[in-house]
Coordinates of C-alpha atoms in Angstrom, one line a residue:
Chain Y
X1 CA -131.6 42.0 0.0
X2 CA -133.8 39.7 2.1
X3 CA -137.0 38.8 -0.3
X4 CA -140.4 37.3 1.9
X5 CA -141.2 34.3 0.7
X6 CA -144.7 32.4 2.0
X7 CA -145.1 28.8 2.4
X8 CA -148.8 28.1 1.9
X9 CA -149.3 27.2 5.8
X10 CA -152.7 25.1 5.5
X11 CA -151.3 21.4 5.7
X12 CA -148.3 19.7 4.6
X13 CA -144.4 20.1 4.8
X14 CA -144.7 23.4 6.0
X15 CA -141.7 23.3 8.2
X16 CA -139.1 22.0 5.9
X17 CA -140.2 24.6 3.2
X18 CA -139.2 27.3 5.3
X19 CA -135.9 25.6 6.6
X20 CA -135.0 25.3 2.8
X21 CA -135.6 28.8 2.3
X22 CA -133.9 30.2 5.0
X23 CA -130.9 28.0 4.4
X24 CA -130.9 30.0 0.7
X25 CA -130.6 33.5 2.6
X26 CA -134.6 34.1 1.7
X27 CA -137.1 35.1 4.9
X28 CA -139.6 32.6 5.3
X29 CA -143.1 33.7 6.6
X30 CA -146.1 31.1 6.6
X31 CA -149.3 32.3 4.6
X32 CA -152.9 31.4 6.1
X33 CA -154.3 34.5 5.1
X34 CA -154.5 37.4 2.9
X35 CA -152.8 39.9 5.4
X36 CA -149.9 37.2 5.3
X37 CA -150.3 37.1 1.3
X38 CA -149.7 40.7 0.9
X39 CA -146.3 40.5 3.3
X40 CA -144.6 38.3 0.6
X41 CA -142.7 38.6 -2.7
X42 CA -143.0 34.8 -3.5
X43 CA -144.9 32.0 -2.7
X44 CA -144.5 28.2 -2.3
X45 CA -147.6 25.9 -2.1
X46 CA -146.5 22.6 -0.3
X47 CA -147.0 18.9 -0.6
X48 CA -150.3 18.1 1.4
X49 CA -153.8 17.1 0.6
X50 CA -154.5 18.9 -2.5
X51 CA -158.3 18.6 -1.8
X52 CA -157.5 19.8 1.8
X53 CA -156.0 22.8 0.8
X54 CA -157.8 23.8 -1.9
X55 CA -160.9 24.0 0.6
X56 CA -159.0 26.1 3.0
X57 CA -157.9 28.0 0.4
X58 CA -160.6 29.0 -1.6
X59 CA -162.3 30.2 2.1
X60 CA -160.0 32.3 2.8
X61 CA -160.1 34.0 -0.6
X62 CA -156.5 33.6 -1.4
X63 CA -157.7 31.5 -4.6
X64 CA -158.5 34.9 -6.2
X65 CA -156.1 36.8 -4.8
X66 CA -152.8 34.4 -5.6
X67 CA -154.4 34.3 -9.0
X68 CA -154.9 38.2 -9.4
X69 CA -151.4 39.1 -8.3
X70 CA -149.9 36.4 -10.7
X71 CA -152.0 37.9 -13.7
X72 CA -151.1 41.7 -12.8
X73 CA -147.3 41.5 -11.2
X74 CA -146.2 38.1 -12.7
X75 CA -146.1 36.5 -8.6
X76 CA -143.5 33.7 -8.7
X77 CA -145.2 30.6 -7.4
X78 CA -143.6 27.1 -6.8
X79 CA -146.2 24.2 -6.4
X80 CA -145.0 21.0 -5.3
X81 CA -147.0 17.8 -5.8
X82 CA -150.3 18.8 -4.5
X83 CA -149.2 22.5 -5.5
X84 CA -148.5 21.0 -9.1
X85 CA -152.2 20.0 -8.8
X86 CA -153.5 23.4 -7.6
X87 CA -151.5 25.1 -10.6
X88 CA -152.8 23.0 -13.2
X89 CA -155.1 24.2 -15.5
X90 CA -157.0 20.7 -16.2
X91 CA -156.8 17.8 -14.1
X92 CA -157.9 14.2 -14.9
X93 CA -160.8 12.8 -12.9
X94 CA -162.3 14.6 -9.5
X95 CA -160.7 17.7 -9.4
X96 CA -160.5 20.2 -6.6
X97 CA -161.0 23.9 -6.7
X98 CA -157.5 25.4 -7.5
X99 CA -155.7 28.0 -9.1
X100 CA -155.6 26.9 -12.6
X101 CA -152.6 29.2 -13.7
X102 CA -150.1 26.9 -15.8
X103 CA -150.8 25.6 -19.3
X104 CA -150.3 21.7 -17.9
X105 CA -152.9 19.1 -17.6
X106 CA -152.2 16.6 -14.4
X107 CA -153.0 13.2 -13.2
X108 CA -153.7 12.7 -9.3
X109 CA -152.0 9.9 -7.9
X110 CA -150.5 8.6 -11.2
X111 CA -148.0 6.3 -9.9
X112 CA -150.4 4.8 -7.6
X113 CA -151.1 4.3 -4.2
X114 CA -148.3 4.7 -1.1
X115 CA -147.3 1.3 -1.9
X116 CA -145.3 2.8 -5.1
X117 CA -144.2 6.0 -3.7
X118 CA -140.5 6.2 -4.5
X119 CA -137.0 8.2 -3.9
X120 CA -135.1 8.7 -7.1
X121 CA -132.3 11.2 -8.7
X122 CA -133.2 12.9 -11.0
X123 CA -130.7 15.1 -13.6
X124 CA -131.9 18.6 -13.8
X125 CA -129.8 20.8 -15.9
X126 CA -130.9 24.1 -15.2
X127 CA -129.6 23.6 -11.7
X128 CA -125.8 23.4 -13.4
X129 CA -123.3 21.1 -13.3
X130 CA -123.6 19.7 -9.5
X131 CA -124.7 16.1 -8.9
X132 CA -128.2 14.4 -9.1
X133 CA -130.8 15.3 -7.5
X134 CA -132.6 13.3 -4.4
X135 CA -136.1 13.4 -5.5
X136 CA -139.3 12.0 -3.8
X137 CA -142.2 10.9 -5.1
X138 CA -145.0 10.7 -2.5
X139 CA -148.2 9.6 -4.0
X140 CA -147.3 11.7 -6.7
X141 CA -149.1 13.4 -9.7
X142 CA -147.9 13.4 -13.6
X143 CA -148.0 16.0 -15.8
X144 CA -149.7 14.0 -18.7
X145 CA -149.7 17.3 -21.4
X146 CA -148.5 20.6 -21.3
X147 CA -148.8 23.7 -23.9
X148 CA -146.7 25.4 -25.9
X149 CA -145.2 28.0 -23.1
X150 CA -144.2 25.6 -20.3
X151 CA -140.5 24.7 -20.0
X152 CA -139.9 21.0 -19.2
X153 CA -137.0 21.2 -16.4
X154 CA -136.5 17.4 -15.8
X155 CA -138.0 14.1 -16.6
X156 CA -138.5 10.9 -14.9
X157 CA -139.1 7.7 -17.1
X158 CA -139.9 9.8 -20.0
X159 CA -142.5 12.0 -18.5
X160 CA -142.2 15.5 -17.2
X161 CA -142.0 16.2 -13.3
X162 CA -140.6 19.7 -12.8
X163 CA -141.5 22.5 -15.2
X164 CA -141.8 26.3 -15.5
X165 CA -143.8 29.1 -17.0
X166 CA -143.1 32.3 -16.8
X167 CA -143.3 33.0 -13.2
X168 CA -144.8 29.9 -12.2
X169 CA -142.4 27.1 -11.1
X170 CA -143.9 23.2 -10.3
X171 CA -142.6 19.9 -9.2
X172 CA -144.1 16.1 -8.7
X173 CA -141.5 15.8 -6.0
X174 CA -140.8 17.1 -3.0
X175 CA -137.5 19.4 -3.2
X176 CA -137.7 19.6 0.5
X177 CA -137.7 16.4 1.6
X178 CA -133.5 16.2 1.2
X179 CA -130.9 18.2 2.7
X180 CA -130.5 19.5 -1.0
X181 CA -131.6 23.4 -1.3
X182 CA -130.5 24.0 -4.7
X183 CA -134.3 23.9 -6.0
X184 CA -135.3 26.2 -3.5
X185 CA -132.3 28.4 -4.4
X186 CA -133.4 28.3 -8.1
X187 CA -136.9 29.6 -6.6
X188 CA -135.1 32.4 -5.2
X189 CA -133.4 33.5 -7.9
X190 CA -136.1 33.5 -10.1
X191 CA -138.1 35.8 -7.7
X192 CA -134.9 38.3 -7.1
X193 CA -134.8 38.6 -11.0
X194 CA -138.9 39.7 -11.4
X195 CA -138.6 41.9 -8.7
X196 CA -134.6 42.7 -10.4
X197 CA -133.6 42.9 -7.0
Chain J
X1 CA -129.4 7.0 -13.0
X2 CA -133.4 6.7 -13.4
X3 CA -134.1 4.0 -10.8
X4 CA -137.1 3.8 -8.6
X5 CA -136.7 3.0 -4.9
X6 CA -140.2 2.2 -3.0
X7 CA -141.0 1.6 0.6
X8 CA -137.4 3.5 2.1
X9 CA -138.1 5.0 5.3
X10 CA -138.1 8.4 3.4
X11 CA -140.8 7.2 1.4
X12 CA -142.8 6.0 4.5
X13 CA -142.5 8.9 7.0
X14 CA -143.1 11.3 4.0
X15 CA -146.5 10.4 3.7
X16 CA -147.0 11.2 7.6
X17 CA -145.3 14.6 6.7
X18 CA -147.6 15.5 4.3
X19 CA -150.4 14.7 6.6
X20 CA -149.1 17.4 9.2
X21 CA -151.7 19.9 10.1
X22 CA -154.7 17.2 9.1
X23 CA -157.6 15.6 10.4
X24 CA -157.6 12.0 10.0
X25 CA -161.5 10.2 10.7
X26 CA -162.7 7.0 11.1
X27 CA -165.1 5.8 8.6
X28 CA -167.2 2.3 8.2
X29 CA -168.8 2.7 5.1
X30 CA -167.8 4.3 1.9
X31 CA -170.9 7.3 2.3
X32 CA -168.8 8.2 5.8
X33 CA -165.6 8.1 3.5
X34 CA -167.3 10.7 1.4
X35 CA -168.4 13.0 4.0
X36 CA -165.3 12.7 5.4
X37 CA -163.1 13.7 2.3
X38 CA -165.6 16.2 1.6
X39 CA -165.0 17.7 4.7
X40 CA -161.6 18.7 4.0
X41 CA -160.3 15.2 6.2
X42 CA -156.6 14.4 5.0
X43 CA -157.1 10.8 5.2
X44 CA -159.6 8.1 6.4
X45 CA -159.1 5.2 8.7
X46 CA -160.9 2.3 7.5
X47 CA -162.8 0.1 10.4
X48 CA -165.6 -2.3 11.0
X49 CA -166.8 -0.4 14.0
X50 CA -165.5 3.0 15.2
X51 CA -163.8 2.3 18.7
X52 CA -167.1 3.5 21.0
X53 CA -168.8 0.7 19.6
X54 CA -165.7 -2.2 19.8
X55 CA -165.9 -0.7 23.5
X56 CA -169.5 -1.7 23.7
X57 CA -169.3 -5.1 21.8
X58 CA -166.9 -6.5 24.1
X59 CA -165.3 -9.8 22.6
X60 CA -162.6 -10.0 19.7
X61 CA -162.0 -7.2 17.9
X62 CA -160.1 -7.9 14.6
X63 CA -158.4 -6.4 11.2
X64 CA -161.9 -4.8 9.1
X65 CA -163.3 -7.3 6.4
X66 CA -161.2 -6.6 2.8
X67 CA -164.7 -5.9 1.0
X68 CA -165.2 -2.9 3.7
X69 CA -161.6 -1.7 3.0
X70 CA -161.2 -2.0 -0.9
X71 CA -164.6 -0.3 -1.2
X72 CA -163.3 2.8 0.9
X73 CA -160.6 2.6 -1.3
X74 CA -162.5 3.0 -4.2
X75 CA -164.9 5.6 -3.3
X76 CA -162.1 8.5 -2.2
X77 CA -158.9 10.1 -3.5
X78 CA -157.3 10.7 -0.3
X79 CA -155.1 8.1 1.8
X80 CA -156.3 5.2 3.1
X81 CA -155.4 3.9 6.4
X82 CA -156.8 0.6 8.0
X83 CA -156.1 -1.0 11.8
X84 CA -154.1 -4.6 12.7
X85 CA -154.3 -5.8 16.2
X86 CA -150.9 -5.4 18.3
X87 CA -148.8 -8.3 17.0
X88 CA -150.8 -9.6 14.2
X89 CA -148.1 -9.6 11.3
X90 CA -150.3 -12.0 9.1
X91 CA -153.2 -9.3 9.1
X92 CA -150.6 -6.6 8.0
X93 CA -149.3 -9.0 4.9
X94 CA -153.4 -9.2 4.2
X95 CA -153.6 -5.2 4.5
X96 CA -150.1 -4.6 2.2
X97 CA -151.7 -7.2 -0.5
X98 CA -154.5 -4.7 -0.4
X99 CA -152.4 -1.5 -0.6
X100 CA -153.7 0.5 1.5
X101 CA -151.6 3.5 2.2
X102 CA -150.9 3.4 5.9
X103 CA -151.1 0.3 8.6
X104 CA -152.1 1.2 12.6
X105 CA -151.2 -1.0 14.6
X106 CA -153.9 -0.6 17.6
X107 CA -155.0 -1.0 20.5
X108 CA -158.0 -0.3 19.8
X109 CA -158.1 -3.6 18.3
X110 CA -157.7 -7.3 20.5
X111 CA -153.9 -7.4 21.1
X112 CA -152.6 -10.7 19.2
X113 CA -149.2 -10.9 20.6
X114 CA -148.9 -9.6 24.1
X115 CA -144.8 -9.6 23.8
X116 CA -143.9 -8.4 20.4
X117 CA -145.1 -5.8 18.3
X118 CA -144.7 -6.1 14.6
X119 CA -141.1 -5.4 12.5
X120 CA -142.4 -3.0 11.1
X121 CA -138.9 -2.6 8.8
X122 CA -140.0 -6.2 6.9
X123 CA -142.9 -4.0 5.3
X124 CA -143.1 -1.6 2.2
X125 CA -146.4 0.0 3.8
X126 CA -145.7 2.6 6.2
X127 CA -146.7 1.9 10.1
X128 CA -148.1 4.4 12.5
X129 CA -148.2 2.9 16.5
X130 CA -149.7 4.4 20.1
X131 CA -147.4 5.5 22.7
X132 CA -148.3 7.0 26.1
X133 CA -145.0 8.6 26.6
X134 CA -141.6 8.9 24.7
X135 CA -140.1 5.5 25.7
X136 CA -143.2 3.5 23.8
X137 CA -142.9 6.2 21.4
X138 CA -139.5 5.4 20.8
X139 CA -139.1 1.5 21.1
X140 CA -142.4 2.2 18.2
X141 CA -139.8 3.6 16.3
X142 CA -136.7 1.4 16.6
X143 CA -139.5 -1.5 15.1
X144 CA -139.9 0.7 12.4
X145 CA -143.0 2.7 13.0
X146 CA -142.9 6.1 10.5
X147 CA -145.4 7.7 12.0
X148 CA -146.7 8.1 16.1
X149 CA -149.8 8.7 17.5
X150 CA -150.6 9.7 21.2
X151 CA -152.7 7.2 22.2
X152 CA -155.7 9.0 24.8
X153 CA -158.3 6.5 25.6
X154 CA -160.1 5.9 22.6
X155 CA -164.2 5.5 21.9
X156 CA -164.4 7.9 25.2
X157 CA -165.4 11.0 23.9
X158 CA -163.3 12.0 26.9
X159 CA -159.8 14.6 25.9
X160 CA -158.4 13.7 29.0
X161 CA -156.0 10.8 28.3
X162 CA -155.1 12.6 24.9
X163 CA -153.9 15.8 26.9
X164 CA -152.0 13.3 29.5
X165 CA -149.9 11.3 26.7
X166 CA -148.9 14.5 24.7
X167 CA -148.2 16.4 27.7
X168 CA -145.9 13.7 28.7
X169 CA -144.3 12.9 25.8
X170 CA -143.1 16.4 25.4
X171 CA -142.1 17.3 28.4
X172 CA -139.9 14.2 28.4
X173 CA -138.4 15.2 24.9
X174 CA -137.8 18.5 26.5
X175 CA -136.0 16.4 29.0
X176 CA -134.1 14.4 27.0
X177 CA -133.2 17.0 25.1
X178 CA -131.2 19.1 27.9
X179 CA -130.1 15.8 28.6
X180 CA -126.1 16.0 28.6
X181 CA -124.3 13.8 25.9
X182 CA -122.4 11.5 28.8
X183 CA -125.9 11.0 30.6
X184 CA -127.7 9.7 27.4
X185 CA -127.0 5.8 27.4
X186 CA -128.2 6.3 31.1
X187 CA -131.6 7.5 29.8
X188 CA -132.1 5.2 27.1
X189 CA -131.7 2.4 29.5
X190 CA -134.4 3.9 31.4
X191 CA -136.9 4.8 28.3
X192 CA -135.5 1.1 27.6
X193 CA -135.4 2.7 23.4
X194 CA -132.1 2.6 21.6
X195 CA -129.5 4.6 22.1
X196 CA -129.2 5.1 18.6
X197 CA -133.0 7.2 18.7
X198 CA -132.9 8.6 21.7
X199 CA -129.4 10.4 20.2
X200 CA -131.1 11.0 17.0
X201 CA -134.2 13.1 19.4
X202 CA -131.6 15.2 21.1
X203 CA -129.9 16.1 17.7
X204 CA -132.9 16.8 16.0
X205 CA -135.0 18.5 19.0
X206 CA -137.7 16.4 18.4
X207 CA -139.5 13.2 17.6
X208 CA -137.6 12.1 14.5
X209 CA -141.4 11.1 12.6
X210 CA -144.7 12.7 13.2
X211 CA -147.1 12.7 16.3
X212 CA -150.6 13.1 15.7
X213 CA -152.8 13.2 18.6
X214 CA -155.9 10.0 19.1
X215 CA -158.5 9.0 21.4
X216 CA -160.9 11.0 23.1
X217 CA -161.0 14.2 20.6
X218 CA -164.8 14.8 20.3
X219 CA -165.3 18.4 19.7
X220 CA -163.9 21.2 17.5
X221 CA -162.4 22.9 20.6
X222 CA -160.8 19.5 21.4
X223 CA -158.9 19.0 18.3
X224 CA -157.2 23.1 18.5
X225 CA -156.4 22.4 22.5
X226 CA -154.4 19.0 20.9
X227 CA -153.2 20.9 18.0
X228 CA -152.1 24.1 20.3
X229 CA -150.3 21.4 22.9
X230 CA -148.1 20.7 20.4
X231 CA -149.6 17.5 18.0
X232 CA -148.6 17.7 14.1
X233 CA -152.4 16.5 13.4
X234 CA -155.5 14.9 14.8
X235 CA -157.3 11.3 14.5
X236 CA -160.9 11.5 15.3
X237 CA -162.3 8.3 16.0
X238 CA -165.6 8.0 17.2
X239 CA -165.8 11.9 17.4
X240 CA -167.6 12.1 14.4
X241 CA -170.3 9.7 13.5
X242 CA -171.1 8.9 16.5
X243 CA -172.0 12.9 17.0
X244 CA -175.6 13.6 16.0
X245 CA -174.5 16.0 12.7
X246 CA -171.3 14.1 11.4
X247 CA -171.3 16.5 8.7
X248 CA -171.0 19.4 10.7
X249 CA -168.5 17.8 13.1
X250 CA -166.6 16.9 10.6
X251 CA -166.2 19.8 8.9
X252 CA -166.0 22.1 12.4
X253 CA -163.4 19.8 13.3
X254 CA -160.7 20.3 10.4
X255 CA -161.5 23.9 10.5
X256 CA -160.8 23.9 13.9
X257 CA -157.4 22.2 13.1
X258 CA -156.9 24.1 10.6
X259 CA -157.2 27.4 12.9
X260 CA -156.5 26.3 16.0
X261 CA -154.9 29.3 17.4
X262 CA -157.6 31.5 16.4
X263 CA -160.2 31.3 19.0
X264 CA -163.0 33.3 17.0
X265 CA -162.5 31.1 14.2
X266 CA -163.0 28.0 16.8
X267 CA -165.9 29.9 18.2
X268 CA -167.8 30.0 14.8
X269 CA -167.4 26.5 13.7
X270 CA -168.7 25.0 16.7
X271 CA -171.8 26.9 16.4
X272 CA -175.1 25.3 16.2
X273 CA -173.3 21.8 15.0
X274 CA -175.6 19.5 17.3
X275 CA -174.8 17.4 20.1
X276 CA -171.0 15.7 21.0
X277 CA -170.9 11.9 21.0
X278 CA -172.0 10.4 24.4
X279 CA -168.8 10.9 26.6
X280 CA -167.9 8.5 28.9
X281 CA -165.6 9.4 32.5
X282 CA -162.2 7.4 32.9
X283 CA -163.2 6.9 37.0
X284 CA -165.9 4.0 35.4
X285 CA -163.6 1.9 33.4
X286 CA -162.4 -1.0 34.7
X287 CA -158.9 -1.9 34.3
X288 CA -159.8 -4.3 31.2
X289 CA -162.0 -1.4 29.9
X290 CA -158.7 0.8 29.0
X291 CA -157.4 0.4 25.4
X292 CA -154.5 2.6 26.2
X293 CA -152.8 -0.3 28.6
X294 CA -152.4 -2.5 25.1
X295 CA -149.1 -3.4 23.7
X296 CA -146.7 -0.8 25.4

């Protein structure tokens, strides 16, 4: 079966979300508002302007209502870079409004400005045996702590950059920024087995 | 293998991606940087003067003073962008050792070289260029550009130049995209771009980096008519502080990006927000009044 999966379609890679999803056999559908929220079994915030979309999104009320479905129907929710900044529960420094879901504390811009953005591969066992993956880092956040319930997926120089917890999934990187789907796969999977579809 | 590589072309056109569906402003100060991050702006351009009032100087117009850009820097969280005139590859090395996070090179600014523009592949720091239709949009790219902005006719207040270039650089992708294989050196001969790109276009269906739309966006309801043409984001130049409620403008303005195919959304933002910037009609510039005819 064909699950709905949103892209958060405020700002960002939009686009390349939703070829990555269709190219896993999910159906893609771009979120703006709550109508398009309730269409969709899953739900992928992009890289963007975290303070951007956390504007737009609080407006449209999809703050409270991404929050409420994760809290009653465990949502599976993939945040990626400024997504792993909307899911953090604490942020370092100016913080925008955001969801606040997963037990990890993040640092805007950590690696510093675009002069150090960087491509790297990065080993990430839960996605089997396959080769490396092409991972980059735009302006990127850390995760700088994380409780007791988060699952570290993969680490770069020692520090966390993709994690999960319980139906929340984040990365610093940006998964769709290669021709590599198997992150987006993994999304997919994990949504089919909450829904046990 | 845990081994960083900075400043690949990846690295440089993924910033511009994330940017898609943004408002970028132009700011003088630090307090404009503020209102415009507060705003929900995805980026700032750093400048001395915003480009109605370069128009109105007259004279030399060069790369911002460093203290103007490092104290923008300090007082936001989002992307910085500042300008170097057409050619100027020592005021680029002077805007790298600053890191900020994106270089235009403008003609906005007092073209410096009236030949070459800059290789843009000898820097870490991403490029984004003007074009006025897909074969400056392209050679742009072959010198390494990452990012493309329509270039309108800026400090005008006037979207007609803005709807010309995008209008014409898609219907010439369209073009070149129905463009058979055997007929393609043919054309890049005649956009005078690489073969190479122009191949690359075709393949993809599409400019291969992003196209924001620039000069002459001064209203809400200008930005969505750029955004529903077909533009990946907006730069609003004089637009907004040079509107009596920058503020307001600012913040209409990235709504109606934001919304741009919903016209009661449009309708509501642009509500009671004060008066436009002064606009100014293309007829009464001279030939050496139009920005747009720099470094193509």
């Amino acid at each position: 079966m064909a699950v709905n999966i949103g892209v958060l379609a405020i700002q960002g890679d939009v686009r390349e979300h939703k070829n990555h999803l269709a190219q896993v056999g999910a159906n893609p559908v771009e979120v703006r508002t709550l109508e398009d929220l309730s269409q969709v079994q899953g739900l992928i915030i992009p890289g963007g302007e975290s303070t951007t979309i956390a504007m737009l999104m609080a407006e449209e009320g999809l703050i409270d209502q991404i929050q409420r479905r994760v809290w009653d129907e465990q949502f599976p929710v993939y945040g990626t870079c400024a997504g792993l900044i909307l899911l953090s529960k604490d942020v370092i420094g100016s913080s925008p409004a955001r969801l606040g879901l997963m037990d990890i504390v993040a640092n805007r811009n950590a690696y510093g400005r675009q002069l150090a953005s960087f491509e790297t591969s990065l080993r990430i066992p839960a996605l089997g045996d396959g080769p490396d993956f092409p991972a980059v880092f735009i302006r990127a956040p850390q995760i700088v702590r994380y409780g007791p319930e988060v699952i570290p997926l993969a680490t770069f120089e020692g520090q966390v950059v993709m994690a999960e917890q319980g139906s929340l999934l984040t990365s610093a990187f940006h998964p769709e920024m290669s021709g590599d789907v198997r992150i987006h796969g993994y999304f997919v999977d994990k949504v089919r087995k909450i829904l046990q579809v | 293998m845990e081994e960083r590589q900075v400043g690949t072309f990846n690295v440089k056109a993924g910033l511009a991606e994330m940017l898609k569906g943004g408002v970028i402003m132009d700011v003088t100060t630090p307090e404009q940087a503020v209102i415009a991050e507060k705003a929900g702006a995805v980026s700032v351009m750093a400048l001395e003067r915003v480009p109605a009032d370069i128009r109105a100087a007259g004279g030399v117009a060069r790369m911002a003073d460093p203290h103007i850009i490092k104290s923008i820097q300090q007082s936001v969280s989002i992307p910085v962008m500042a300008k170097v005139r057409i050619g100027h590859f020592v005021e680029a090395q002077v805007l790298e050792a600053l890191e900020v996070d994106y270089i235009d090179e403008s003609e906005v600014l007092t073209p410096a070289d009236e030949q070459y523009h800059i290789d843009k592949w000898t820097f870490k720091i991403p490029f984004v260029c003007g074009a006025r239709d897909l074969g400056e949009a392209l050679r742009r790219i072959a010198e390494g550009a990452a990012m493309l902005r329509t270039k309108g006719e800026p400090g005008t207040g006037n979207v007609v130049e803005a709807v010309r270039h995008l209008r014409a650089v898609n219907a010439q992708v369209r073009q070149l995209v129905n463009t058979p294989d055997n007929e393609l050196p043919d054309l890049a001969k005649e956009l005078r771009a690489p073969l190479e790109i122009v191949r690359k276009v075709k393949e993809l269906g599409r400019l291969p980096v992003v196209n924001f739309s620039a000069g002459g966006i001064a209203s809400p309801a200008d930005a969505a008519l750029m955004m529903q043409l077909g533009a990946d984001g907006i730069f609003v130049g004089s637009g907004v502080f040079k509107s009596k409620n920058p503020e307001a403008f600012a913040r209409a303005i990235v709504r109606a990006t934001l919304h741009y195919n919903d016209p009661k959304v449009i309708a509501e933002v642009s509500e009671n927000i004060g008066e436009a910037m002064p606009g100014i009609e293309m007829a009464t510039l001279t030939q050496a009044d139009r920005m747009q005819d720099r470094g193509i």
